[in-house]
Structures are given as C-alpha cells and as structure tokens.
PDB file of C-alpha atoms in Angstrom:
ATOM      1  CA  UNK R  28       0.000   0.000   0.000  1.00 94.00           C
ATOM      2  CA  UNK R  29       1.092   3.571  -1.271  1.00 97.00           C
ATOM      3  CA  UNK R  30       0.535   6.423   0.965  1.00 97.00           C
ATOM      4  CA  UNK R  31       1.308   8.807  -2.305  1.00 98.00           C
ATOM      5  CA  UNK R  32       1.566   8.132  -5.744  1.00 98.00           C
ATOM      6  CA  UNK R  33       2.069  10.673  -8.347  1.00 98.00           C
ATOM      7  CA  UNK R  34       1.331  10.102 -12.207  1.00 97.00           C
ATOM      8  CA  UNK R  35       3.550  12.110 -14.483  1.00 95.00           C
ATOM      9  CA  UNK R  36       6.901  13.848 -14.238  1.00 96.00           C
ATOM     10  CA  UNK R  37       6.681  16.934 -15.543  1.00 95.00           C
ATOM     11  CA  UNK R  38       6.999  20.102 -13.271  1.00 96.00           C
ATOM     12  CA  UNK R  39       3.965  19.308 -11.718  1.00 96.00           C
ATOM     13  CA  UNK R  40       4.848  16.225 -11.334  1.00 97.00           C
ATOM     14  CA  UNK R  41       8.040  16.479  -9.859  1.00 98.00           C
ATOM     15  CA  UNK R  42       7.440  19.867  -7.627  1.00 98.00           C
ATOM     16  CA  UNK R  43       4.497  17.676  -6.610  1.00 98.00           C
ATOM     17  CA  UNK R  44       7.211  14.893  -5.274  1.00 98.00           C
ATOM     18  CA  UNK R  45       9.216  17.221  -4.041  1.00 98.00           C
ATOM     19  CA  UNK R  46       6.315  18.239  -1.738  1.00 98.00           C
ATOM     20  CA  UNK R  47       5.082  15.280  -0.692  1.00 98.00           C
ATOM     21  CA  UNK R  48       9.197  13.399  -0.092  1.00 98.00           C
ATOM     22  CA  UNK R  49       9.627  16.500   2.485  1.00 98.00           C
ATOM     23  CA  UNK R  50       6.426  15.434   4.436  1.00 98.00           C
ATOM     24  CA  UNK R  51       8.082  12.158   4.859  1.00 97.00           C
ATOM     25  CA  UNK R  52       5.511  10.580   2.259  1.00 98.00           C
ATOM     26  CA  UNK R  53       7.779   8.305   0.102  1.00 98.00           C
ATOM     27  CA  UNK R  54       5.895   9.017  -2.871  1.00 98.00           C
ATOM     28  CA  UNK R  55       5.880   7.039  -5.917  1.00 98.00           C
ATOM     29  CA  UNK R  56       6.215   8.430  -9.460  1.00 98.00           C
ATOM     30  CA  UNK R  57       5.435   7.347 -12.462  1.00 97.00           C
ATOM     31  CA  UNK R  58       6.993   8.830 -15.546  1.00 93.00           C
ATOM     32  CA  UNK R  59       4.801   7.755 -18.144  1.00 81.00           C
ATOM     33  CA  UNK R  60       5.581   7.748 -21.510  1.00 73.00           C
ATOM     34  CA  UNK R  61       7.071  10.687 -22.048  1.00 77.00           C
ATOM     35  CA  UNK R  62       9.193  11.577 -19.026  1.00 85.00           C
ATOM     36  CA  UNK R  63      10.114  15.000 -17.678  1.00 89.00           C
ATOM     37  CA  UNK R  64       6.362  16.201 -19.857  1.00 87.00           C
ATOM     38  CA  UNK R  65       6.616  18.969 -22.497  1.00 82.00           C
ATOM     39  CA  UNK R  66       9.511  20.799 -20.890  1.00 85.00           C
ATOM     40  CA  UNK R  67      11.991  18.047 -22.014  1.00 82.00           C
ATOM     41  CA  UNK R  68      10.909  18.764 -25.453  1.00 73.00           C
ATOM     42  CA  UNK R  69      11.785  22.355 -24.916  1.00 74.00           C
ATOM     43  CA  UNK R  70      15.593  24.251 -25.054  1.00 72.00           C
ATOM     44  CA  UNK R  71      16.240  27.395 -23.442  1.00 82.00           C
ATOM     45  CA  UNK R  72      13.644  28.477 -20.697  1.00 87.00           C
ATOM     46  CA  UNK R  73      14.005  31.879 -20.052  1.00 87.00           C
ATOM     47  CA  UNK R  74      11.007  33.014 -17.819  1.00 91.00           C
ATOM     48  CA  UNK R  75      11.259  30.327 -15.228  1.00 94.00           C
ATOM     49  CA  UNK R  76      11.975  31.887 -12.072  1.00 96.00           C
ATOM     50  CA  UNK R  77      15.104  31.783 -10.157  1.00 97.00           C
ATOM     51  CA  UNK R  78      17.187  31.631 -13.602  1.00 96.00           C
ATOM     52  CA  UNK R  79      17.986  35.122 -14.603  1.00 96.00           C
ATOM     53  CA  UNK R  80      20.334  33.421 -17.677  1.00 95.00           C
ATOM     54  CA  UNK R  81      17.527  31.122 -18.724  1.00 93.00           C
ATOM     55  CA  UNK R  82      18.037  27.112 -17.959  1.00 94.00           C
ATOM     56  CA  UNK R  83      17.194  24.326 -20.533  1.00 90.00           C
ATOM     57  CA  UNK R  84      14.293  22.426 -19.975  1.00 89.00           C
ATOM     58  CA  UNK R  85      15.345  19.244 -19.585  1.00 89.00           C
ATOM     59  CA  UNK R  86      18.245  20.415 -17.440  1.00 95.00           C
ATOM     60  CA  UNK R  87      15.505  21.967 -15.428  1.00 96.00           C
ATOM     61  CA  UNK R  88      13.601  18.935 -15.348  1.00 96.00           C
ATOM     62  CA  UNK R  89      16.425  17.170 -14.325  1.00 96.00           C
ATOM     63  CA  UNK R  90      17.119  19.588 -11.504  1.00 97.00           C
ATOM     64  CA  UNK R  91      13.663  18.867 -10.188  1.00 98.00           C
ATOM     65  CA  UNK R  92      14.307  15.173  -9.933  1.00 97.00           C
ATOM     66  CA  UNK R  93      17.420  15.187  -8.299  1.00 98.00           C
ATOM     67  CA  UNK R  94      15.640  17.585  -5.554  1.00 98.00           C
ATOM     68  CA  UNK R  95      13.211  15.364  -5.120  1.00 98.00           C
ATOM     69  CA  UNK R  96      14.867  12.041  -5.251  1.00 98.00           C
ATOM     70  CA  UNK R  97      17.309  13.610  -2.329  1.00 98.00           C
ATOM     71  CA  UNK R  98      13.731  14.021  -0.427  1.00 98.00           C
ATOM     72  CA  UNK R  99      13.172  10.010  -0.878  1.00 98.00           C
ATOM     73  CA  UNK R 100      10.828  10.113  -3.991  1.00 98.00           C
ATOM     74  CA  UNK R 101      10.767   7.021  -5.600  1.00 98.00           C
ATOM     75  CA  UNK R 102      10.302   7.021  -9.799  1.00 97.00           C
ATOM     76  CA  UNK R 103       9.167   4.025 -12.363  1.00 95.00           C
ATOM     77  CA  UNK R 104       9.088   3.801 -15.760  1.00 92.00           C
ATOM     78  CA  UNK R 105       5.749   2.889 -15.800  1.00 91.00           C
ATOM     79  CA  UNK R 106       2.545   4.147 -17.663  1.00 89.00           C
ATOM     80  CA  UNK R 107      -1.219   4.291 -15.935  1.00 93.00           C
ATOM     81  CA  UNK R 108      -3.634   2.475 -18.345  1.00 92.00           C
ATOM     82  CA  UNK R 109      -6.260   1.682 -15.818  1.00 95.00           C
ATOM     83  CA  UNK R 110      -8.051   3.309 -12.416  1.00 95.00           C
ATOM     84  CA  UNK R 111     -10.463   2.161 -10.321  1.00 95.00           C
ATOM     85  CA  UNK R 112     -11.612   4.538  -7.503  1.00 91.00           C
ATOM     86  CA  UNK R 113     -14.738   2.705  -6.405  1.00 90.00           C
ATOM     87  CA  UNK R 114     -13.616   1.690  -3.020  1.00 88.00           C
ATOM     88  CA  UNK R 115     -11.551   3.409   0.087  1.00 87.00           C
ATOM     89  CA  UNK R 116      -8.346   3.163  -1.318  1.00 92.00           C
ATOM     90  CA  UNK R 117      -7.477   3.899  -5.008  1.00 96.00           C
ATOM     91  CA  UNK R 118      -6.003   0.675  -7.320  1.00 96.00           C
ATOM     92  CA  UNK R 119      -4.443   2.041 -11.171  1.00 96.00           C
ATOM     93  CA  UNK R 120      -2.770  -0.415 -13.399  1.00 96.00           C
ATOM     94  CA  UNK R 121       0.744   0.767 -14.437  1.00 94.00           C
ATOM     95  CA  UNK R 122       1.954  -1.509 -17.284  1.00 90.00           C
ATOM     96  CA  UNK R 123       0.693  -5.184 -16.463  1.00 88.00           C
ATOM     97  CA  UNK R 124       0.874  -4.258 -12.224  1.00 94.00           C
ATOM     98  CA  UNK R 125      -2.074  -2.965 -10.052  1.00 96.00           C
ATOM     99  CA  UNK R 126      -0.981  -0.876  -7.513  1.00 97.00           C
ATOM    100  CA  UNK R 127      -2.959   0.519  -4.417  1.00 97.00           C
ATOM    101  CA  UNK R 128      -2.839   4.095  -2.806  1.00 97.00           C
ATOM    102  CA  UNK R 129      -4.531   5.800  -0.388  1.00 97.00           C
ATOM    103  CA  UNK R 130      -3.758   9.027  -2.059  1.00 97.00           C
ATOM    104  CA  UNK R 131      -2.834   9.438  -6.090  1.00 97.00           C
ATOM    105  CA  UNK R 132      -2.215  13.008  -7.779  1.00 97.00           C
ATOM    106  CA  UNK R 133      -2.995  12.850 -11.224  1.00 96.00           C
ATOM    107  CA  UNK R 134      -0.171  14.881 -12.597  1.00 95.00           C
ATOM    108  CA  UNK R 135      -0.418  13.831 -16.472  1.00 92.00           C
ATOM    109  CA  UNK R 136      -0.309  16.597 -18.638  1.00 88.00           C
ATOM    110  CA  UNK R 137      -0.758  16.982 -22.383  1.00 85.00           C
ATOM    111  CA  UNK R 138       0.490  16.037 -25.259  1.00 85.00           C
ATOM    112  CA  UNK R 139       0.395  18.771 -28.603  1.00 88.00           C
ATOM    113  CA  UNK R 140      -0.888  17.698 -31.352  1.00 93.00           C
ATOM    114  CA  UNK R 141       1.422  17.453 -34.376  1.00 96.00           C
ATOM    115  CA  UNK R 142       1.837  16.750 -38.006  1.00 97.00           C
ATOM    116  CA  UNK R 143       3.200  13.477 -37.641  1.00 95.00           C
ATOM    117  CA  UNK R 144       5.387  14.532 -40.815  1.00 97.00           C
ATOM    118  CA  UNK R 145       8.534  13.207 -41.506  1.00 93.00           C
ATOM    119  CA  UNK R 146      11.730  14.112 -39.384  1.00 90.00           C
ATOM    120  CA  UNK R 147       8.967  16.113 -36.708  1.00 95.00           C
ATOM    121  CA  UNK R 148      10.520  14.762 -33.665  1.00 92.00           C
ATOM    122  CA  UNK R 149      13.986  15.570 -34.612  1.00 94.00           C
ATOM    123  CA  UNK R 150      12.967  19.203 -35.296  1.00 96.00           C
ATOM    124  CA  UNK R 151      10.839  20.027 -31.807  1.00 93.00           C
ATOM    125  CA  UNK R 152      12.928  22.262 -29.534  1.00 91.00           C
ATOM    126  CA  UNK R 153      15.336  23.288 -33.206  1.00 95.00           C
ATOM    127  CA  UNK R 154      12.039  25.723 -34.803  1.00 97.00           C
ATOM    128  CA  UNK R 155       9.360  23.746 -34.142  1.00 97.00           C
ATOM    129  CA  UNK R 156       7.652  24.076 -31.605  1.00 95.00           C
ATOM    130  CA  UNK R 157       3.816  23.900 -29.605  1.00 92.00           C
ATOM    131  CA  UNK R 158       4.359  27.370 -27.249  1.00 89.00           C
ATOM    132  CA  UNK R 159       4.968  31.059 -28.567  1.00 90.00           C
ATOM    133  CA  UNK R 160       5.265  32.194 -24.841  1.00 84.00           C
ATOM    134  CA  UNK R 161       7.936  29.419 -24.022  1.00 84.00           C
ATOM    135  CA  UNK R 162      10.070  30.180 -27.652  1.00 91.00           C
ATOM    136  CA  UNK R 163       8.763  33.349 -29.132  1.00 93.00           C
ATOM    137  CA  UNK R 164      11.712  35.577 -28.089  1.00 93.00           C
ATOM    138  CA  UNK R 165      14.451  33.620 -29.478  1.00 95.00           C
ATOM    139  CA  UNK R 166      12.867  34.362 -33.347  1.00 97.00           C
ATOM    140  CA  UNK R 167      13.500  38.056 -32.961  1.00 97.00           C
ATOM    141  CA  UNK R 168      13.453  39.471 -37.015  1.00 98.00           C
ATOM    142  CA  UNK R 169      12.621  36.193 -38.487  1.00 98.00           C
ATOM    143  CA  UNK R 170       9.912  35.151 -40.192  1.00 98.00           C
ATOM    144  CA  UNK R 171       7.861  32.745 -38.766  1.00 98.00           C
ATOM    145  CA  UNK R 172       4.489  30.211 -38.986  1.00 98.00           C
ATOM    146  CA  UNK R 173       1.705  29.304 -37.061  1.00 98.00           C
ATOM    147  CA  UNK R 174      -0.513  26.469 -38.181  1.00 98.00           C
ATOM    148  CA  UNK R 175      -3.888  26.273 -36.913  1.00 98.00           C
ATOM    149  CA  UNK R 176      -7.078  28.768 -37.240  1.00 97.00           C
ATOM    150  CA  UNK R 177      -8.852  28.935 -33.429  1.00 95.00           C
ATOM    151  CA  UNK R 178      -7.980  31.036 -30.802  1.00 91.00           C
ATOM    152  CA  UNK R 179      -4.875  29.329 -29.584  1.00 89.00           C
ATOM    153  CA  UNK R 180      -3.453  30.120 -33.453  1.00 95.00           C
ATOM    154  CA  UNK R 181      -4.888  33.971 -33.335  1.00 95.00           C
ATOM    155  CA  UNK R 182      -3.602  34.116 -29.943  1.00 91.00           C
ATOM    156  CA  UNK R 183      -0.004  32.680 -30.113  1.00 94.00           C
ATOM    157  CA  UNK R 184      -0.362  34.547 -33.774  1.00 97.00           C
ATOM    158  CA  UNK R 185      -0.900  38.059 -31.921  1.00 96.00           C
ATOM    159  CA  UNK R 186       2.064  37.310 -29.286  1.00 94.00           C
ATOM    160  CA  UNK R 187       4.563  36.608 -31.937  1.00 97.00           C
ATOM    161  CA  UNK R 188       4.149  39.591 -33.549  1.00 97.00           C
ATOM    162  CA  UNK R 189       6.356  41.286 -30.498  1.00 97.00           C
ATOM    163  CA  UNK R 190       9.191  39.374 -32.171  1.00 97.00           C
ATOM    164  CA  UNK R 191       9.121  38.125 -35.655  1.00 98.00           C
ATOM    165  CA  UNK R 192       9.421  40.035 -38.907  1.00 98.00           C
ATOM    166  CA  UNK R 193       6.461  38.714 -40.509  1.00 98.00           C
ATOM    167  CA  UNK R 194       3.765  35.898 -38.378  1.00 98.00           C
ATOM    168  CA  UNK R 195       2.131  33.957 -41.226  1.00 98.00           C
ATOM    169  CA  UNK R 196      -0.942  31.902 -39.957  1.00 98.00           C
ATOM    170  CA  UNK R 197      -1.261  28.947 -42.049  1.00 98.00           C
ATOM    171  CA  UNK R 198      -4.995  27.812 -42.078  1.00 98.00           C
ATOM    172  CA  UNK R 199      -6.890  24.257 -43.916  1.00 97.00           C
ATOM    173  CA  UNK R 200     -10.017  26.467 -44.376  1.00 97.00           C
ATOM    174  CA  UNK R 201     -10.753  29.717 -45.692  1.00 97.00           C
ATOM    175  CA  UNK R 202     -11.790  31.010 -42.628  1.00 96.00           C
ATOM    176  CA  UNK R 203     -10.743  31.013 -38.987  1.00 96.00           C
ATOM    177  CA  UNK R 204     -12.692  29.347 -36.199  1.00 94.00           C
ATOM    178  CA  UNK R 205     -11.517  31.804 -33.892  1.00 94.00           C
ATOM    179  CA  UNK R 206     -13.820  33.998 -31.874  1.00 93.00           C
ATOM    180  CA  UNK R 207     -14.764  37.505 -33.736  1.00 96.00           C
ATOM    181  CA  UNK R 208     -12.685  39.171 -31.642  1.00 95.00           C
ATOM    182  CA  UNK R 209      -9.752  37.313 -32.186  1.00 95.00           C
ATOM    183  CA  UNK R 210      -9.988  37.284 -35.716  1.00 97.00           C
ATOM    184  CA  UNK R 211     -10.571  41.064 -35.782  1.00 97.00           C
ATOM    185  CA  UNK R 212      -7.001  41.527 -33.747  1.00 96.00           C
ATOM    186  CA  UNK R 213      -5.720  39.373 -35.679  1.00 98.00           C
ATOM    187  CA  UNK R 214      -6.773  41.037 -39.226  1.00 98.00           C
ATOM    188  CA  UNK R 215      -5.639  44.303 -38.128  1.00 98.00           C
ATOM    189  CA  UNK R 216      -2.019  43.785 -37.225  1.00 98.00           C
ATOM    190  CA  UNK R 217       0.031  44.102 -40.167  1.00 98.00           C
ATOM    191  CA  UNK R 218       2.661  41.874 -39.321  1.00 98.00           C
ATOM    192  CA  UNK R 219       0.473  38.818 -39.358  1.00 98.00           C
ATOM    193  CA  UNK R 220      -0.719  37.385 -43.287  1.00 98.00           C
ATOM    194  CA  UNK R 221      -2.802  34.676 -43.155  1.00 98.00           C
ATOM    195  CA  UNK R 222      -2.362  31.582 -45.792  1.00 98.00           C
ATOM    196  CA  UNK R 223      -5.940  29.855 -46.866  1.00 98.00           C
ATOM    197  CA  UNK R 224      -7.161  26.608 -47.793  1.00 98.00           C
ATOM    198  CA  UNK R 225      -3.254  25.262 -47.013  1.00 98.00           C
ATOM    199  CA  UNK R 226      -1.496  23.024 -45.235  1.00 98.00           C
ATOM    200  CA  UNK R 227       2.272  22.059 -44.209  1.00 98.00           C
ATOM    201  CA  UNK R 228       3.625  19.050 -46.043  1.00 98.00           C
ATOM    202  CA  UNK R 229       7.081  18.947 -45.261  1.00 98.00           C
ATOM    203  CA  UNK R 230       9.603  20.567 -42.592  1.00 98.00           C
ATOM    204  CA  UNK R 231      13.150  21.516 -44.226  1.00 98.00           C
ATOM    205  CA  UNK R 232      15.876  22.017 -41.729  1.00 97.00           C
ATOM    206  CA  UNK R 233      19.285  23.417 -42.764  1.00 97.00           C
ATOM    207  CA  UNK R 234      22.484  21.908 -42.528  1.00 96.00           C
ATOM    208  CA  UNK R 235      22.450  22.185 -38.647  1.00 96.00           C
ATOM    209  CA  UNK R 236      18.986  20.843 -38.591  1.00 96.00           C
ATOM    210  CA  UNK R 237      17.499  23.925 -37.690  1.00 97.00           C
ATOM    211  CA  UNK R 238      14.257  25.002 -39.121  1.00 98.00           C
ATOM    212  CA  UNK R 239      14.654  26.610 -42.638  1.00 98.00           C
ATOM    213  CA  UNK R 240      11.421  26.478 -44.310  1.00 98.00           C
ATOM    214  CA  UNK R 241       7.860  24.385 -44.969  1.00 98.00           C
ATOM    215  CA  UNK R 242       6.331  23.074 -48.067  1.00 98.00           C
ATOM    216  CA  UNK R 243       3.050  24.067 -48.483  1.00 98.00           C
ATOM    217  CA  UNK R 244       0.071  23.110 -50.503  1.00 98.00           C
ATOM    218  CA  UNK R 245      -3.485  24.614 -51.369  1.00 98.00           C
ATOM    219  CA  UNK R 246      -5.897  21.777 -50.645  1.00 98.00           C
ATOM    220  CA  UNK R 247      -8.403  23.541 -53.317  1.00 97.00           C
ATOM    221  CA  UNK R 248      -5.738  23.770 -56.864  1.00 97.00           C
ATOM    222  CA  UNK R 249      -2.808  20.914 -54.975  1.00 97.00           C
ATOM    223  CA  UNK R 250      -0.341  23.751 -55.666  1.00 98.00           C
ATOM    224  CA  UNK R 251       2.777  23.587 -53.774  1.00 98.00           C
ATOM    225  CA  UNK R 252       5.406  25.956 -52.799  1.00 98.00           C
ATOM    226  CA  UNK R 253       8.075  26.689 -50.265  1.00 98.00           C
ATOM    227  CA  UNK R 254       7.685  29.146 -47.653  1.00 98.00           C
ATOM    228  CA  UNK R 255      10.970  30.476 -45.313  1.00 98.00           C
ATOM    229  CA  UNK R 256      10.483  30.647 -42.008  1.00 98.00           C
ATOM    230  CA  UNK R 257      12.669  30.000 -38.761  1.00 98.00           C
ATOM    231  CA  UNK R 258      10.104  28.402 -36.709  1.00 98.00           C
ATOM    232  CA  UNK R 259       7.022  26.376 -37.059  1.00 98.00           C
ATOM    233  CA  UNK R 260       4.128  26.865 -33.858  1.00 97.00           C
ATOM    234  CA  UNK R 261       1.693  24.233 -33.634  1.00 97.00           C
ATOM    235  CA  UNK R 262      -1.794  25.965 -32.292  1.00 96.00           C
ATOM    236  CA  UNK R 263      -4.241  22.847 -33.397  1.00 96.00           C
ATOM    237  CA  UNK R 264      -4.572  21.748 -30.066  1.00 89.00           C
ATOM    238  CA  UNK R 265      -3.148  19.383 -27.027  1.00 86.00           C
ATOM    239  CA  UNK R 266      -4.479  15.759 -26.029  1.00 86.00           C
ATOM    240  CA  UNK R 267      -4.795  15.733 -22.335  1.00 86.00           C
ATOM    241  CA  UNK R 268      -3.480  12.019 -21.052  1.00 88.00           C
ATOM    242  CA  UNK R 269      -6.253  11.121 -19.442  1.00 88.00           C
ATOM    243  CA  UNK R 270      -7.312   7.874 -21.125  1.00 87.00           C
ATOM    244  CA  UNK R 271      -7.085   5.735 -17.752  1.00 90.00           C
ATOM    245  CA  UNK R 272      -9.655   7.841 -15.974  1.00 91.00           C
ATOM    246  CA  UNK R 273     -12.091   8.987 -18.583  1.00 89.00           C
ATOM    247  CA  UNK R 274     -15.591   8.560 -17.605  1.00 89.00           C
ATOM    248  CA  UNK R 275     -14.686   7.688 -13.759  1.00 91.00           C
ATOM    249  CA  UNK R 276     -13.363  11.115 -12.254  1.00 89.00           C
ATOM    250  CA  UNK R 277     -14.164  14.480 -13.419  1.00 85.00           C
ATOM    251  CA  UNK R 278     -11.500  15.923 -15.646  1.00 79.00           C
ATOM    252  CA  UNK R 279      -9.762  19.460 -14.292  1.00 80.00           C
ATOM    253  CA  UNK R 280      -7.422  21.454 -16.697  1.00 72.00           C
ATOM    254  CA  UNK R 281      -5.401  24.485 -17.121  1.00 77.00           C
ATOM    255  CA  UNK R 282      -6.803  26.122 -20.167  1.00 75.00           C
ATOM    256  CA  UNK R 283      -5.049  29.450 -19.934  1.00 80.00           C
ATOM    257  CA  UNK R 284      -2.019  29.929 -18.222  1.00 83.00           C
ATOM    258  CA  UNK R 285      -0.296  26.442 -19.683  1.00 81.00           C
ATOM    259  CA  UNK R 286       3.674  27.251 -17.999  1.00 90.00           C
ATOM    260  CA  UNK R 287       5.382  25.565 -16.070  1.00 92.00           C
ATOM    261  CA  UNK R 288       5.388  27.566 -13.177  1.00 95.00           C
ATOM    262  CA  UNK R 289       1.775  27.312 -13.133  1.00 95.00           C
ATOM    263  CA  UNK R 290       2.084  23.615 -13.423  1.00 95.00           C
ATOM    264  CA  UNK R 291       4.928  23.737 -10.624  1.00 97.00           C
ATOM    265  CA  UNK R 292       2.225  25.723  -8.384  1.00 96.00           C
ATOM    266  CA  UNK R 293      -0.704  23.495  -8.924  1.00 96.00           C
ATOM    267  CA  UNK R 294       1.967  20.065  -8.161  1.00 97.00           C
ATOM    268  CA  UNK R 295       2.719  21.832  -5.181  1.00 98.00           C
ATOM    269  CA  UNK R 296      -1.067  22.534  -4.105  1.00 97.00           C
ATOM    270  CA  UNK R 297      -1.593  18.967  -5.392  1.00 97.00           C
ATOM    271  CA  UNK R 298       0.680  17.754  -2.093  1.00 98.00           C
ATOM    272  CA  UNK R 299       0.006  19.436   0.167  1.00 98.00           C
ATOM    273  CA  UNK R 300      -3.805  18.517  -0.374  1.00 98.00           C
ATOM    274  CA  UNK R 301      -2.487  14.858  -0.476  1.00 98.00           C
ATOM    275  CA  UNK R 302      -0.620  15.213   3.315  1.00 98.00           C
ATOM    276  CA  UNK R 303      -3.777  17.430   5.167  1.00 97.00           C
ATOM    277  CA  UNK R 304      -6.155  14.003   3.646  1.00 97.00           C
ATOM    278  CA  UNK R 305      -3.189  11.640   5.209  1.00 97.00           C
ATOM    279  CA  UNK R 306      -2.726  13.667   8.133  1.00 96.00           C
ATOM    280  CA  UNK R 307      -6.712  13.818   8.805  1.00 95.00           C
ATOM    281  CA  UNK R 308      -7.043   9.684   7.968  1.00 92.00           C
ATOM    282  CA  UNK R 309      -4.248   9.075  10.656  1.00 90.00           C
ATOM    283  CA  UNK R 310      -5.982  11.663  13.495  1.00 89.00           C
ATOM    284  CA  UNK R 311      -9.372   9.208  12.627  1.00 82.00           C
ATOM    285  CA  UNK R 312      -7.182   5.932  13.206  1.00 71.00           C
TER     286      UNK R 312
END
C-alpha cells in the first residue's frame, strides 16, 4: 500500500514529489511515456523563475528530480492504463501491475498535437515548436508560422508579432474558427498574413537541422510551394493524457495559463492537499 503516488513527471509532477518526499511521504512516481512532460521537449527556458540566464528544460527537469529524489521520492518507468476509484483506497494499473494508494495526484499533462510529418521529432525544440510564450523571443526578425485557425493560433499569432518580422498563420479552411474578436485583432495587425485553404507538407531544416522552411500546398488547386520561415508553432490543439480515468473522475485542466510555473504551483497545491487528507485519515485511526 502507497501512501502517495504521483502520475507524471513533468513540473507538476516532480514539484508535486518534491512536496510530498519533504512530508516524509515516500511518494511514488510514475513517468509515463514521455518523461520529464513537455519541458523536455523544450531548449532554453528563459522566464522560469530563479534563472535570470535562462536554464534548458530538460536540465531543469532534471534539476527537479534530483531535488526530489534527495527528499526520498521514488520514480518508475511505468505508464497508468487503468483506475479504479470505487472503493476506500485507489487501485491504477501501471503496465501489467495494479498498484494501491490511499492518495494518487494525477499529474499527467498533455500532449500537442502534431503533423506526424517526416523528421517532426527531430525538429521540436530546433524551430518547431507547440508554445509562442515558451520560444517566441528567441525568433527576434525572423519570419515565422503558425498552423492552426482557433484562438490558440490567433492568440499565439498576436504574441509573436512582439518578435518576428512577418507571423504567417497557415490555415486548412478559408476562414478562422476563432472567436470575432480574435480574428478582428488578428486582421488588423500588419505583421500577421494569413495563408488559406493550405497546409504544411514537409519541414526543411538546414544543414544544422534547424528550421529553414515548410512546403506548403493549397488543398483547393494541390499547388505547392516553399515558404521560409525560422520556426514552425503548432496551435491545433493538445491531447490531455487522461485515457485511464475517462468517464470515472471528473477531468480538471489548465486552459489558460499552460507554464510551467503554473504547473509547478498546482503540483505543489496537489501535495500538500495529499498530506492534510493523510494527516486527517491518521488523526481518525
């Protein structure tokens, strides 16, 4: 029997850990499939506090674990693909194992949705990327891409505009989904010209492997053509991994704020919730 275990390793994750391994917890974590979360996939993080020269993210990440490891937090390789919270104690089935908990923090994440073109995961973190706020300032002057047409696109579109030369939003329809008001900001700001009825076929890097330019082709005439630009933001939307507990515990997200220092608070709340339930089960013993 688990007194804590903690699904995910991202910041939440871990800052959650950290938490709950200085209450004298001995949490468990499991990494999941993509350990360390979206920050891994990340290079230089710049508005993280505490770093006034910026700190990679998976150095970050790495950071976190070692803090939290040194506070007797346990970690697995394993991923959740089952829950079942219908008596005292919570069971979840990591890999072929069921495990029991009294307490479990649900520390997931999300996953952004790509292309799933060739040479994608190579190019994440080298100008292509899912977050304008995370990467935006390091495309100062460049030209750059955002692919998607709802208000995450018109949004990241908008904040991009602070840095790059020229923000083309690269759309499949011929019209955004965006709300009005959205579009309407978006419309107005010269930097930003939008690209209809298109899609991205193809990244290609440079010699360094750095994002050079896309293909693109009109899905109305099949025309194709290449279009420069030193990064590539996804904005079509993130797949919270949630599978396991769909339809058995009422799903909570950030919507909005989506940093890791957010996610680093809401880990943190996470715990401390986590030792006040302990704390009050033991007082009832």
């Amino acid at each position: 029997m688990e007194k804590v275990i903690i699904i995910g390793s991202g910041c939440a994750g871990l800052t959650a850990a950290i938490y709950a391994a200085r209450a004298n917890l001995s949490p468990l974590v499991l990494e999941g499939r993509q350990p360390g979360g979206q920050l891994s996939t990340t290079t230089l993080v710049e508005n993280y506090p505490g770093f006034p020269d910026g700190i990679d993210g998976p150095q970050l990440i790495l950071n976190m674990h070692k803090q939290a490891e040194k506070f007797g937090a346990r970690f697995a390789y394993a991923e959740v693909t089952d829950f079942d919270g219908s008596n005292k104690n919570i069971r979840i089935q990591a890999d072929d194992e069921w495990l029991e908990t009294q307490t479990l923090i649900i520390a997931s994440g999300a996953s952004a949705r790509y292309l799933r073109l060739e040479n994608e995961e190579k190019l994440i973190g080298h100008g292509l990327t899912s977050c304008a706020t995370c990467d935006g300032a390091f495309y100062k002057n460049v030209p750059v891409c955002v692919v998607g047409g709802g208000d995450s696109a018109a949004e990241e579109s908008l904040f991009l505009t602070r840095f790059a030369s020229k923000v083309y939003l690269i759309h499949r329809r011929d019209k955004m989904r965006a709300s009005v008001i959205m579009q309407d900001r978006v419309f107005a700001n010269k930097k930003i010209a939008p690209i209809w009825n298109t899609v991205v076929t193809k990244y290609i890097p440079d010699e360094k492997g750095e994002m050079r330019a896309v293909r693109l082709r009109n899905v109305k005439t099949n025309e194709e053509r290449e279009l420069p630009v030193a990064c590539v933001f996804m904005a079509i939307g993130h797949d919270p991994n949630t599978q396991a507990y769909r339809g058995k515990l009422d799903m909570v997200a950030d919507r909005v704020y989506k940093q890791a220092v957010t996610a680093a608070g809401s880990g943190c709340a996470a715990a401390m919730e986590a030792e006040r339930y302990l704390s009050e089960l033991e007082s009832h013993s």
